[in-house]
Coordinates of C-alpha atoms in Angstrom, one line a residue:
X1 CA 0.1 3.0 36.0
X2 CA -2.5 2.8 33.3
X3 CA -1.4 1.9 29.8
X4 CA -1.2 4.7 27.3
X5 CA -3.9 4.7 24.6
X6 CA -4.7 6.6 21.5
X7 CA -5.6 10.2 22.2
X8 CA -8.3 10.2 19.6
X9 CA -11.7 8.7 20.4
X10 CA -13.2 9.1 16.9
X11 CA -14.5 5.6 15.9
X12 CA -13.6 6.1 12.3
X13 CA -10.0 7.1 13.2
X14 CA -9.7 4.2 15.6
X15 CA -10.9 1.8 12.9
X16 CA -8.4 3.1 10.4
X17 CA -5.6 2.8 13.0
X18 CA -6.6 -0.8 13.7
X19 CA -6.5 -1.7 10.0
X20 CA -3.0 -0.1 9.6
X21 CA -1.8 -2.0 12.8
X22 CA -3.2 -5.3 11.5
X23 CA -1.4 -4.8 8.2
X24 CA 1.8 -4.0 10.0
X25 CA 1.4 -7.2 12.1
X26 CA 0.8 -9.2 8.9
X27 CA 3.8 -7.8 7.2
X28 CA 5.9 -8.6 10.3
X29 CA 4.6 -12.2 10.4
X30 CA 5.6 -12.8 6.7
X31 CA 9.0 -11.2 7.3
X32 CA 9.7 -13.2 10.4
X33 CA 8.9 -16.4 8.6
X34 CA 11.8 -15.7 6.2
X35 CA 15.3 -17.0 7.1
X36 CA 18.0 -14.4 6.9
X37 CA 19.5 -16.1 3.8
X38 CA 16.2 -15.8 1.9
X39 CA 16.2 -12.0 2.3
X40 CA 18.6 -11.9 -0.7
X41 CA 16.0 -13.5 -3.0
X42 CA 13.9 -11.6 -5.5
X43 CA 10.6 -10.0 -4.4
X44 CA 7.6 -9.7 -6.7
X45 CA 8.7 -6.2 -7.6
X46 CA 11.0 -6.0 -10.7
X47 CA 14.5 -5.1 -9.7
X48 CA 13.9 -5.4 -6.0
X49 CA 15.0 -8.1 -3.6
X50 CA 13.1 -8.8 -0.4
X51 CA 15.7 -6.7 1.2
X52 CA 14.6 -3.7 -0.8
X53 CA 10.9 -4.3 0.2
X54 CA 11.8 -4.5 3.9
X55 CA 14.0 -1.3 3.7
X56 CA 11.2 0.5 1.8
X57 CA 8.5 -0.4 4.3
X58 CA 10.8 0.5 7.2
X59 CA 11.8 3.9 5.9
X60 CA 8.2 4.6 4.8
X61 CA 7.2 4.3 8.5
X62 CA 9.8 6.9 9.4
X63 CA 8.7 9.2 6.6
X64 CA 5.0 9.0 7.6
X65 CA 6.1 9.6 11.2
X66 CA 7.6 12.9 10.1
X67 CA 4.2 13.9 8.7
X68 CA 2.6 13.2 12.1
X69 CA 5.3 15.3 13.8
X70 CA 4.4 18.0 11.3
X71 CA 0.7 17.7 12.2
X72 CA 1.5 17.8 15.9
X73 CA 4.0 20.7 15.9
X74 CA 2.9 22.8 12.9
X75 CA 6.6 22.7 11.8
X76 CA 6.9 21.5 8.2
X77 CA 8.6 18.2 8.1
X78 CA 8.7 16.5 4.7
X79 CA 8.5 12.8 4.1
X80 CA 11.7 13.0 2.0
X81 CA 14.0 15.8 1.0
X82 CA 13.9 14.6 -2.6
X83 CA 12.9 11.5 -4.7
X84 CA 16.6 10.8 -5.1
X85 CA 17.1 10.8 -1.3
X86 CA 14.3 8.3 -1.0
X87 CA 15.8 6.0 -3.6
X88 CA 19.2 6.3 -2.0
X89 CA 17.7 5.5 1.4
X90 CA 16.1 2.3 0.1
X91 CA 19.3 1.2 -1.7
X92 CA 21.3 1.8 1.4
X93 CA 18.8 0.0 3.6
X94 CA 19.0 -3.1 1.3
X95 CA 22.7 -3.5 2.2
X96 CA 22.1 -3.7 5.9
X97 CA 22.8 -6.9 7.8
X98 CA 19.7 -9.1 8.3
X99 CA 19.6 -8.1 12.0
X100 CA 19.9 -4.4 11.2
X101 CA 17.3 -4.7 8.5
X102 CA 14.8 -6.4 10.8
X103 CA 15.5 -3.8 13.5
X104 CA 14.8 -1.1 11.0
X105 CA 11.4 -2.5 10.3
X106 CA 10.5 -3.2 14.0
X107 CA 11.8 0.1 15.4
X108 CA 10.3 2.3 12.6
X109 CA 6.9 0.6 13.1
X110 CA 6.9 1.2 16.8
X111 CA 8.0 4.8 16.2
X112 CA 5.1 5.5 13.9
X113 CA 2.6 3.8 16.1
X114 CA 3.7 6.0 19.1
X115 CA 3.4 9.1 16.9
X116 CA -0.1 8.1 15.9
X117 CA -1.0 7.2 19.5
X118 CA 0.2 10.5 21.0
X119 CA -1.3 12.8 18.3
X120 CA -3.9 15.1 19.9
X121 CA -7.4 14.5 18.6
X122 CA -7.7 17.9 16.9
X123 CA -4.3 17.5 15.1
X124 CA -5.6 14.6 12.9
X125 CA -7.2 17.3 10.7
X126 CA -4.1 19.4 10.3
X127 CA -2.8 19.5 6.8
X128 CA 0.5 17.8 5.7
X129 CA 2.0 17.2 2.3
X130 CA 2.7 13.7 0.8
X131 CA 5.8 12.8 -1.2
X132 CA 3.7 13.3 -4.4
X133 CA 2.9 16.9 -3.3
X134 CA -0.7 16.2 -2.3
X135 CA -2.0 18.3 0.6
X136 CA -4.0 16.0 2.9
X137 CA -5.2 15.8 6.5
X138 CA -3.0 13.9 8.9
X139 CA -5.6 11.2 9.1
X140 CA -4.7 10.2 5.5
X141 CA -1.4 8.8 6.8
X142 CA -3.2 5.8 8.2
X143 CA -4.4 4.8 4.7
X144 CA -1.0 5.6 3.2
X145 CA 0.5 3.1 5.7
X146 CA -2.2 0.5 5.4
X147 CA -1.8 0.3 1.6
X148 CA 2.0 -0.1 2.0
X149 CA 2.1 -2.9 4.6
X150 CA -0.7 -5.0 3.1
X151 CA 0.5 -4.9 -0.5
X152 CA 4.2 -5.2 0.3
X153 CA 3.5 -8.2 2.5
X154 CA 2.4 -9.9 -0.8
X155 CA 5.5 -8.5 -2.6
X156 CA 7.8 -10.3 -0.1
X157 CA 6.7 -13.5 -2.1
X158 CA 6.5 -15.6 1.0
X159 CA 3.0 -17.1 0.6
X160 CA 0.9 -14.0 1.1
X161 CA -1.7 -13.3 -1.6
X162 CA -4.3 -10.6 -2.3
X163 CA -6.9 -12.9 -0.8
X164 CA -5.2 -12.3 2.6
X165 CA -5.9 -8.5 2.3
X166 CA -9.2 -7.5 4.0
X167 CA -12.0 -6.6 1.6
X168 CA -12.4 -3.0 2.8
X169 CA -8.7 -2.4 2.0
X170 CA -9.0 -4.1 -1.4
X171 CA -12.1 -1.9 -2.3
X172 CA -10.3 1.3 -1.3
X173 CA -7.2 0.2 -3.2
X174 CA -9.3 -0.4 -6.4
X175 CA -11.0 2.9 -5.9
X176 CA -7.6 4.7 -5.6
X177 CA -6.1 2.9 -8.6
X178 CA -9.1 3.5 -10.9
X179 CA -9.3 7.1 -9.6
X180 CA -5.7 7.7 -10.6
X181 CA -6.4 6.3 -14.1
X182 CA -9.4 8.5 -14.5
X183 CA -7.4 11.6 -13.4
X184 CA -4.8 10.8 -16.1
X185 CA -7.4 9.9 -18.7
X186 CA -5.9 6.4 -19.1
X187 CA -9.1 4.5 -18.3
X188 CA -10.9 5.4 -21.5
X189 CA -12.7 2.3 -22.8
X190 CA -11.7 0.2 -19.8
X191 CA -14.4 -1.3 -17.6
X192 CA -13.6 -3.3 -14.5
X193 CA -16.2 -5.7 -13.1
X194 CA -15.8 -7.3 -9.6
X195 CA -17.8 -10.5 -9.2
X196 CA -18.7 -12.5 -6.2
X197 CA -20.0 -9.5 -4.2
X198 CA -22.8 -11.5 -2.6
X199 CA -25.4 -9.2 -4.1
X200 CA -25.7 -10.9 -7.5
X201 CA -24.5 -7.7 -9.2
X202 CA -21.0 -7.0 -10.1
X203 CA -19.3 -3.8 -8.9
X204 CA -18.1 -1.6 -11.7
X205 CA -15.1 0.6 -11.9
X206 CA -13.3 2.5 -14.6
X207 CA -15.0 3.8 -17.7
X208 CA -18.6 2.8 -16.8
X209 CA -20.0 4.9 -19.7
X210 CA -18.1 3.3 -22.5
X211 CA -20.3 1.8 -25.3
X212 CA -17.9 -0.9 -26.4
X213 CA -15.3 -1.3 -23.5
X214 CA -12.6 -3.7 -22.8
X215 CA -13.9 -5.5 -19.8
X216 CA -11.8 -7.0 -17.1
X217 CA -13.8 -9.4 -14.8
X218 CA -12.9 -11.3 -11.7
X219 CA -13.3 -11.5 -7.9
X220 CA -12.1 -8.6 -5.9
X221 CA -8.6 -9.9 -4.9
X222 CA -7.8 -10.9 -8.4
X223 CA -9.0 -7.7 -9.9
X224 CA -6.9 -5.6 -7.5
X225 CA -3.9 -7.8 -8.1
X226 CA -4.3 -7.1 -11.8
X227 CA -5.0 -3.4 -11.4
X228 CA -1.9 -3.0 -9.1
X229 CA 0.3 -4.6 -11.8
X230 CA 0.9 -7.8 -9.8
X231 CA -0.4 -10.4 -12.3
X232 CA -3.4 -11.6 -14.2
X233 CA -4.3 -14.8 -12.4
X234 CA -8.1 -15.0 -11.8
X235 CA -9.2 -12.3 -14.2
X236 CA -10.6 -12.6 -17.7
X237 CA -10.8 -10.0 -20.5
X238 CA -13.2 -9.4 -23.3
X239 CA -13.7 -6.7 -25.9
X240 CA -11.4 -4.5 -27.9
X241 CA -7.7 -4.9 -27.3
X242 CA -7.9 -8.6 -26.3
X243 CA -6.6 -11.4 -28.5
X244 CA -6.9 -15.2 -28.4
X245 CA -4.0 -17.1 -26.8
X246 CA -3.0 -20.6 -27.8
X247 CA -5.5 -21.9 -25.2
X248 CA -8.3 -20.1 -26.9
X249 CA -8.7 -17.6 -24.0
X250 CA -8.6 -13.9 -24.4
X251 CA -5.2 -12.5 -23.2
X252 CA -5.6 -10.0 -20.4
X253 CA -4.0 -6.7 -21.2
X254 CA -1.6 -4.9 -18.9
X255 CA -3.3 -2.3 -16.7
X256 CA -2.7 1.4 -17.1
X257 CA 0.1 2.8 -14.9
X258 CA -1.0 3.5 -11.3
X259 CA 2.0 5.1 -9.5

């Protein structure tokens, strides 16, 4: 019997699926490297242990699978019934035994992958609604998941860094983050320059029309880490709003809120 494959044959969709699946495999590897006792340790996210991160990633897969079911059936199936329900779910998941917590991640990832695989080609364009209320085509769910698994693999604080995240994922993350700032108007006077692009010219994000901006500069992984609120290592800051530290280097300001 032939193995079942993705119903879509669209190269762009298949590439997006591959990126999401690679991110899931990377998260799984970093999780499997952790002994059960170390799941109780803090993650890189304030107030969350590694248990919270794993529970969140597991339940996120289930929530995205509900959107794919919506796209397939036309029956509205929300990611979460409410923000409070989502929070309660994560807090409950963080109390599971190590075996149950690992099973949650594994089984939810398989469930989502099957939903993606079996979605009819035409249904990828059906509209669904995210937890933030955005109406998007079902194909957006692949990016939603890609972002979660790659970034939260770093948040497990088990050796993964932003340098492990593929450049195309980092570029889209930075585009999303700076786009959110622009929508809220919180990027005024803030220019982000990505160096080391191989072209000799830095990529620019943020307020590119500012006459005297605060400039954040660094390689792509470091800039995305800063923009996502995960630290300032590898980036420098110049211009208004920066001050000299004791080491005579400009202190890097905190980024605007992203999500």
